[in-house]
Amino acid sequence: MAKSSADDEELRRACEAGIEGTKQSIVMSIRVAKSRGVWGKSGKLGRQMAKPRVLALSVKSKGQRKKAFLRVMKYSSGGVLEPAKMYKLKHLSKVEVITNDPSGCTFTLGFDNLRSQSVAPPQWTMRNTDDRNRLLVCILNICKDVLGRLPKVVGIDIVEMALWAKDNTPVVTTQRSTEDGEPVTETVTESDLKVTVEKELVSQAEEEDMEALLGTYVMGIGEAEAFSERLKRELQALEAANVHAILESEPLVDEVLNGLEAATNIVDDMDEWLGIFNIKLRHMREDIESIETRNNKLEMQSVNNKALIEELDKVIERLRVPSEYAASLTGGSFDEADMLQNIEACEWLAKALRGLEVPNLDPIYANMRAVREKRAELEKLKATFVRRASEFLRNYFASLVDFMISDKSYFSQRGQLKRPDHADLRYKCRTYARLLQHLKGLDKNCLGPLRKAYCSSLNLLLRREAREFANELRASTKVSRNPTVWLEGSTGSSQNANTDTSAVSDAYAKMLTIFIPLLVDESSFFAHFMCFEVPALAPPGGAGNDNKNQSNNDDGNDDDDLGIMDIDETDKKTGKTSPDLTALNESLQDLLDGIQEDFYAVVDWAYKIDPLRCISMHGITERYLSGQKADAAGFVRLLLGDLESRVSMQFSRVFVDEACHQIERNERNVRQMGVLPYIPRFAALATRMEQYIQGQSRDLVDQAYTKFVSIMFVTLEKIAQQDPKYADILLLENYAAFQNSLYDLANVVPTLAKFYHQASEAYEQACTRHISMIIYYQFERLFQFAKKIEDFMYTITPEEIPFQLGLSKMELRKMLKSSLSGVDKSIAAMYKKLQKNLASEELLPSLWDKCKKEFLDKYESFVQLVAKVYPSENVPGVTEMRGLLASM
């Protein structure tokens, strides 16, 4: 038989190492297999995969007290035992051996302090019953010894356990040494070695008491016949006693039977009565149910009738037309004092009409005859009121405007400019603003004729105000006209060109300052007053009035204006123009149409006085246009755009084109010398134009510069070609004059700087051609000889050139003698020729310096050629020639 693991000392030491530091001592350690059963089915061994474990019993002493523990040890990945769980034996309540395990080696331990009693306790399986009994006996002994009680034992007889423990107590041989050092062998039982299990399950005294108790009852089982006779006698005696008792109780039985019969009769009578009562109660119950049903129906009918009456009262209240409202709608006055009552009547009518519509009215009522008749009556009231109100408002608008037009104090008069003031007009119109809103709610179609009537009336007033203001503005502005011919004629014809004409542009600015904000305000008021469904309107006020407002408005979104967008502007999400926005822009066209003619008249008048003032007016218009993008109505923006186009057209197509024609007429004149007259006059014109630039008019002026200068340069080239002999002199003098006259402006105007550089390049080219012509005229043989040498240098070596025809040393000496014998006279003649045809004396020093430098460069090239081809010939050096030129 294999050795039990309970006797494995290595296992015990491994367990002690696993609980080292807990101050506990191992009493027993044994290997087991752990598995899980099914809760509530302890008889069925439904174990899963068994896991190897070690159960160790340990005790811990603390003074006289002892504590006992059951430790579950498991193997780590390295094969070392380590604690898994610990149970206190004082909580052990049951030890149950699984009966369905044929081997009897499986048991469970029940503890009363487990947190979850719904989880089946683990099952422990031993190798054999001896290991099981050994462990269980040790547990029971510890419980009895330490705790003073035994747990409940199920599935095994505790007496058999005691007998097994008595028969299987192992004998252990130990050795000890005497005082002399000799070993002595002693034999003791294992129970003597363990201080915790030194007592048996049943003591000797208890066993003696049980034997004495059993000895007191002598059954005499050894004498079988005597025992059988004894039993027969006792049975007969018992039967006789039973019969006697029965016979003695017969009268009592009769009395009981009589009583039972009487009780039966009474019960039968009671049953009959109860049947009768049951029938009566059933009939009564049916009657009560019938009464309750009729009562419930009557109660439900009463509730329904009450609700119906309430609903009918509400419907009647809806259908009732208050007499005061009916009077206001059909024949009331539209005076200012009665407007509050008219508004209340409109509000009631709109509410009543909405109340008779299906969403607000139960569909059941919608087709009732009374509802249909009342709806028709309300529609008739609505049509009557809308017709009366529309007719009144059309007449009211016309009367307001007629009254203002008939009063001349509202308009500008001779000697007095009058700023249009529509505050009183708007105040009177606002009285009927809520009325218009209610009219729109009642009938949208009625607003179209009202809007046309308002636009037609107010258009007359605005055009009259603009015409009177423009006429008085032109009459009150006193300024002399500037000449329109700038680039043609004698110098004295432009002596009045510096006349101050700023009053012209100031008058134009005043026209815009007064009327642009007025038109914007009128557009905004019209959109509000006539109930157009457009985005929220920005507060009115022109950005062109001052720079501060302009800077503030420039940051805004161009489309987030008064809600009155451009006529061609569309909805960004749908790509379609809003119908209400289209109607608004069409109405604004009717409201403001025709007023642009008075602005055009001011522009034309200003152009006739001073065409250059178009530059200032263009800047002013552009400033207003950019400023009004933040809050201008669509038509006002179109008006400003048309004004800008007209100013640009007057300046570009009329003034600039006429000036270009004046420049072109110069080429038809007879031969001209010196600086052409339009060159300095253009400088004066450009200076004046720069003074008039405001805001965004730079592009307009730059375009004029480009056209002017292009025509000037083309005309200059054509005039120069008429006399090729003096073409270069004419070109260099005029290009130099152009640079001198525009030097200051070119430093600040990029467009003129571009033409300045173009003139500079043309000047240098003309100088180079003219100087080369003068040099070749005086030293023609010298430089022709050098040209021949250069031509031969490409084909033959320098040593072969002296042997060519016309290039011998003798020819060289003749040429030098004829060209350089009187070189000082030739240079003086060259200076006189340069001076002879030059009209601008201030250009002579710079031209003479260029001429000397060009001559020295050519002569130096000639000396280098001679030194290379004729090394033995002596030629005057470059230094000598430079000294000669410097001395002259």
XYZ file of C-alpha atoms in Angstrom, residues 109-523:
415
model
C -16.979 21.037 4.308
C -19.706 23.567 5.093
C -18.836 26.855 6.787
C -21.517 29.146 8.190
C -19.678 32.406 7.398
C -19.419 32.057 3.623
C -20.590 35.263 1.902
C -22.476 33.564 -0.912
C -24.498 30.545 0.181
C -25.813 30.214 -3.381
C -22.449 28.953 -4.644
C -21.868 25.245 -4.231
C -18.967 24.496 -1.840
C -15.912 22.769 -3.285
C -15.678 18.966 -3.153
C -12.521 17.367 -1.878
C -11.516 13.885 -3.118
C -8.916 11.719 -1.337
C -6.907 8.848 -2.732
C -8.616 6.291 -0.444
C -10.942 6.058 2.515
C -8.059 5.786 4.973
C -6.789 9.222 3.958
C -10.371 10.516 4.159
C -10.929 9.045 7.622
C -7.557 10.248 8.813
C -8.271 13.836 7.796
C -11.853 13.831 9.115
C -10.845 12.274 12.433
C -8.139 14.916 12.836
C -10.666 17.722 12.041
C -13.237 16.319 14.526
C -10.655 15.888 17.248
C -9.431 19.464 16.824
C -13.022 20.793 16.910
C -13.772 18.832 20.084
C -10.483 19.674 21.727
C -10.110 23.342 20.769
C -13.707 24.451 20.206
C -15.506 22.109 22.615
C -18.097 21.044 20.014
C -18.460 18.789 16.978
C -19.845 19.820 13.563
C -22.746 17.984 12.000
C -21.580 14.780 10.263
C -23.633 13.524 7.285
C -23.105 10.406 5.184
C -20.860 8.492 7.650
C -21.335 6.978 11.119
C -19.295 8.747 13.751
C -19.056 5.530 15.755
C -17.455 3.784 12.797
C -15.059 6.717 12.583
C -14.122 6.222 16.240
C -13.617 2.493 15.764
C -11.449 3.149 12.674
C -9.417 5.674 14.576
C -8.865 3.163 17.385
C -7.763 0.394 15.031
C -5.596 2.570 12.741
C -3.669 4.685 15.212
C -0.121 4.288 13.799
C 2.831 3.511 16.025
C 5.755 5.832 15.660
C 9.273 4.924 16.783
C 11.381 7.746 18.146
C 14.890 7.934 19.489
C 16.250 9.991 22.334
C 19.680 10.184 23.971
C 20.466 9.485 27.563
C 22.651 11.607 29.707
C 25.574 9.322 28.749
C 24.834 9.962 25.083
C 23.510 6.448 24.322
C 20.471 6.311 22.057
C 17.251 4.786 23.511
C 14.357 3.661 21.314
C 10.742 4.383 22.442
C 7.468 3.328 20.866
C 4.483 5.658 21.133
C 1.218 6.088 19.256
C 0.655 8.992 16.868
C -2.094 10.264 19.123
C 0.423 10.710 21.858
C 2.615 12.804 19.593
C -0.122 15.326 18.731
C -1.142 17.539 21.533
C -4.281 18.526 19.761
C -5.805 14.984 19.328
C -4.758 13.119 22.492
C -8.407 12.089 23.350
C -10.629 9.588 21.538
C -14.098 10.317 20.199
C -15.763 8.162 23.039
C -14.071 8.065 26.421
C -13.632 4.914 28.551
C -16.143 6.085 31.150
C -18.770 6.759 28.478
C -18.259 3.296 27.053
C -18.736 1.641 30.530
C -21.940 3.590 31.110
C -23.403 2.385 27.821
C -22.574 -1.277 28.676
C -24.229 -0.981 32.100
C -27.332 0.521 30.539
C -27.616 -2.304 28.052
C -27.114 -4.892 30.839
C -30.071 -3.700 32.853
C -32.553 -4.980 30.230
C -32.500 -8.832 30.085
C -34.643 -9.940 27.198
C -34.181 -13.646 27.655
C -33.695 -14.177 23.988
C -31.762 -17.324 24.727
C -34.964 -19.330 25.659
C -36.864 -19.217 22.355
C -39.933 -21.435 23.255
C -40.552 -19.685 26.531
C -40.250 -16.318 24.828
C -42.770 -17.431 22.135
C -45.314 -18.611 24.725
C -44.897 -15.357 26.581
C -45.693 -13.409 23.486
C -48.860 -15.511 22.746
C -50.193 -14.980 26.255
C -49.677 -11.282 26.075
C -51.469 -11.125 22.668
C -54.528 -13.023 23.922
C -54.778 -10.765 26.933
C -54.708 -7.708 24.742
C -57.487 -9.056 22.408
C -59.737 -9.951 25.356
C -59.316 -6.501 26.808
C -60.295 -4.915 23.499
C -63.505 -7.013 23.089
C -64.604 -6.257 26.661
C -64.151 -2.591 26.114
C -66.219 -2.702 22.948
C -69.110 -4.498 24.641
C -69.165 -2.028 27.495
C -69.407 0.996 25.104
C -72.582 -0.148 23.088
C -75.110 2.265 24.804
C -72.790 5.101 24.233
C -72.545 4.148 20.574
C -76.347 4.077 20.211
C -76.650 7.488 21.776
C -74.016 8.827 19.400
C -75.841 7.283 16.414
C -79.136 8.894 17.441
C -77.454 12.221 17.770
C -75.864 11.828 14.352
C -79.227 11.031 12.758
C -80.868 14.099 14.322
C -77.966 16.242 13.172
C -78.323 14.796 9.671
C -81.999 15.814 9.529
C -81.172 19.314 10.679
C -78.407 19.568 8.094
C -80.807 18.449 5.332
C -83.295 21.126 6.374
C -80.520 23.681 6.452
C -79.402 22.654 2.987
C -82.910 23.106 1.627
C -83.195 26.530 3.196
C -79.815 27.555 1.853
C -80.883 26.478 -1.647
C -83.972 28.654 -1.409
C -81.961 31.582 -0.129
C -79.382 31.063 -2.887
C -82.061 31.277 -5.577
C -83.467 34.468 -4.054
C -79.994 35.992 -3.742
C -79.239 35.128 -7.378
C -82.372 36.934 -8.537
C -81.524 39.909 -6.339
C -77.983 39.983 -7.720
C -79.310 40.026 -11.279
C -81.702 42.859 -10.406
C -78.893 44.860 -8.793
C -76.645 44.380 -11.830
C -79.444 45.565 -14.136
C -80.034 48.627 -11.945
C -76.287 49.415 -11.882
C -76.059 49.116 -15.693
C -78.965 51.509 -16.216
C -77.501 53.866 -13.634
C -74.085 53.852 -15.334
C -75.695 54.585 -18.688
C -77.654 57.467 -17.225
C -74.535 58.839 -15.525
C -72.496 58.554 -18.739
C -75.279 60.264 -20.669
C -75.356 63.060 -18.117
C -71.580 63.565 -18.355
C -71.718 63.542 -22.154
C -74.584 66.004 -22.233
C -72.715 68.343 -19.903
C -69.520 68.148 -22.036
C -71.582 68.671 -25.206
C -73.204 71.758 -23.738
C -69.786 73.153 -22.789
C -68.396 72.510 -26.294
C -71.450 74.059 -27.902
C -71.067 77.099 -25.664
C -67.450 77.437 -26.815
C -68.465 77.091 -30.476
C -71.226 79.656 -30.019
C -68.727 81.981 -28.368
C -66.380 81.522 -31.313
C -69.158 82.204 -33.787
C -70.402 85.321 -32.056
C -69.312 88.627 -33.608
C -69.042 91.435 -31.041
C -71.176 94.360 -32.118
C -68.424 96.955 -31.514
C -65.997 95.029 -33.717
C -68.595 94.563 -36.433
C -69.265 98.305 -36.424
C -65.537 99.116 -36.707
C -64.987 96.642 -39.520
C -67.941 97.682 -41.635
C -68.256 101.415 -41.135
C -65.767 102.714 -38.573
C -63.586 105.760 -39.036
C -59.860 105.575 -39.799
C -58.954 108.719 -37.913
C -55.954 108.568 -35.634
C -58.167 108.555 -32.520
C -60.086 105.497 -33.755
C -57.055 103.474 -34.855
C -56.739 101.584 -31.551
C -60.286 100.264 -31.886
C -59.661 99.378 -35.552
C -56.501 97.464 -34.599
C -58.387 95.524 -31.905
C -61.085 94.680 -34.428
C -58.440 93.459 -36.911
C -56.808 91.325 -34.255
C -60.159 89.790 -33.303
C -61.046 89.133 -36.941
C -57.704 87.442 -37.653
C -58.021 85.345 -34.495
C -61.608 84.388 -35.351
C -60.637 83.298 -38.860
C -57.749 81.227 -37.531
C -60.071 79.693 -34.944
C -62.363 78.375 -37.675
C -59.522 76.630 -39.505
C -59.015 72.880 -39.126
C -55.791 72.880 -37.084
C -57.429 75.109 -34.470
C -60.931 73.697 -34.834
C -61.953 70.072 -34.432
C -62.445 68.587 -37.914
C -65.875 67.380 -36.760
C -67.047 71.003 -36.499
C -65.473 72.130 -39.756
C -68.348 70.906 -41.914
C -71.160 72.080 -39.647
C -73.565 74.411 -41.423
C -73.328 77.021 -38.670
C -69.531 77.032 -38.908
C -69.601 77.321 -42.691
C -72.083 80.180 -42.563
C -70.052 81.991 -39.896
C -66.831 81.539 -41.898
C -68.516 83.063 -44.947
C -69.730 85.967 -42.805
C -66.199 86.586 -41.473
C -64.745 86.451 -44.982
C -67.273 89.059 -46.063
C -66.284 91.251 -43.078
C -62.630 90.843 -44.012
C -63.170 91.806 -47.648
C -65.190 94.844 -46.629
C -62.606 96.057 -44.144
C -59.637 95.464 -46.493
C -61.374 97.386 -49.277
C -62.232 100.329 -47.011
C -58.749 100.459 -45.423
C -56.938 100.235 -48.790
C -59.021 103.018 -50.277
C -58.413 105.217 -47.242
C -54.619 104.653 -47.240
C -54.284 105.387 -50.977
C -56.093 108.679 -50.532
C -54.165 109.413 -47.355
C -50.739 108.995 -49.010
C -51.736 111.207 -51.927
C -53.124 113.924 -49.637
C -49.966 113.959 -47.499
C -47.682 114.420 -50.504
C -49.987 116.973 -52.152
C -49.985 119.022 -48.986
C -46.154 119.028 -48.817
C -45.760 119.827 -52.522
C -48.162 122.750 -52.286
C -46.133 124.299 -49.463
C -43.036 125.929 -51.019
C -41.332 126.241 -47.648
C -40.555 122.523 -47.824
C -38.217 123.046 -50.818
C -35.032 124.972 -51.597
C -35.613 128.532 -52.771
C -33.474 131.232 -54.292
C -30.691 132.048 -51.886
C -31.655 129.288 -49.466
C -30.738 125.599 -49.669
C -33.312 123.489 -47.845
C -32.426 120.050 -46.522
C -35.402 117.727 -47.117
C -37.074 116.723 -43.860
C -39.466 113.755 -43.908
C -39.753 113.283 -40.141
C -43.311 114.595 -39.997
C -44.285 112.514 -43.031
C -42.916 109.311 -41.473
C -44.525 110.088 -38.140
C -47.932 110.371 -39.759
C -47.355 107.195 -41.770
C -46.300 105.241 -38.679
C -49.772 105.813 -37.274
C -51.017 103.259 -39.821
C -48.030 100.848 -39.682
C -49.861 98.300 -37.500
C -52.895 98.612 -39.723
C -50.741 97.625 -42.717
C -49.374 94.634 -40.823
C -52.907 93.437 -40.086
C -53.945 94.036 -43.672
C -51.061 91.851 -44.792
C -52.204 89.135 -42.409
C -55.785 89.365 -43.659
C -55.042 89.680 -47.395
C -51.534 89.758 -48.845
C -52.771 90.781 -52.277
C -54.057 94.124 -50.999
C -50.500 95.370 -50.325
C -49.518 95.524 -54.004
C -51.799 98.463 -54.948
C -50.986 100.202 -51.644
C -47.238 99.959 -52.314
C -47.698 101.352 -55.828
C -49.775 104.243 -54.506
C -47.197 105.073 -51.830
C -44.294 104.896 -54.316
C -46.096 107.023 -56.870
C -46.933 109.737 -54.357
C -43.550 109.836 -52.650
C -41.692 109.723 -55.976
C -43.224 113.056 -56.918
C -42.060 114.586 -53.647
C -38.490 113.213 -53.871
C -38.028 114.318 -57.492
C -39.341 117.799 -56.685
C -36.980 118.088 -53.691
C -33.979 116.867 -55.717
C -34.742 119.178 -58.657
C -35.188 122.280 -56.495
C -32.096 121.465 -54.431
C -29.905 120.831 -57.513
C -31.077 124.034 -59.216
C -30.396 126.183 -56.178
C -27.083 124.408 -55.572
C -25.846 125.292 -59.078
C -27.182 128.825 -58.850
C -25.513 129.497 -55.509
C -22.103 128.167 -56.603
C -20.092 131.027 -58.144
C -16.885 129.985 -59.867
C -15.187 130.820 -63.179
C -14.661 128.142 -65.768
C -11.295 126.536 -66.392
C -10.145 126.092 -69.993
C -10.967 122.784 -71.609
C -7.933 123.074 -73.952
C -4.937 122.014 -71.889
C -2.442 120.536 -74.326
C -2.852 122.831 -77.340
C -2.447 126.505 -78.213
C -0.134 129.190 -76.892
C 1.287 129.160 -73.422
C -0.885 132.046 -72.333
C -4.129 130.233 -73.121
C -3.898 128.244 -69.902
C -3.120 131.155 -67.613
C -6.477 130.678 -65.832
C -5.878 126.965 -65.344
C -5.128 127.451 -61.696
C -8.522 128.951 -60.881
C -9.897 127.375 -57.692
C -12.902 125.272 -58.666
C -13.198 123.267 -55.441
C -16.675 124.708 -54.927
C -17.826 122.511 -57.816
C -16.820 119.255 -56.202
C -18.028 120.539 -52.826
C -21.441 121.180 -54.358
C -21.514 117.651 -55.771
C -20.461 116.229 -52.391
C -23.181 118.235 -50.676
C -25.744 116.826 -53.087
C -24.669 113.293 -52.201
C -24.380 114.081 -48.487
C -27.950 115.351 -48.364
C -29.740 112.928 -50.653
C -27.954 109.578 -50.400
C -28.747 109.122 -46.664
C -32.257 110.437 -47.370
C -32.811 107.846 -50.096
C -31.378 105.079 -47.935
C -33.629 106.061 -45.045
C -36.627 106.210 -47.338
C -35.823 102.756 -48.703
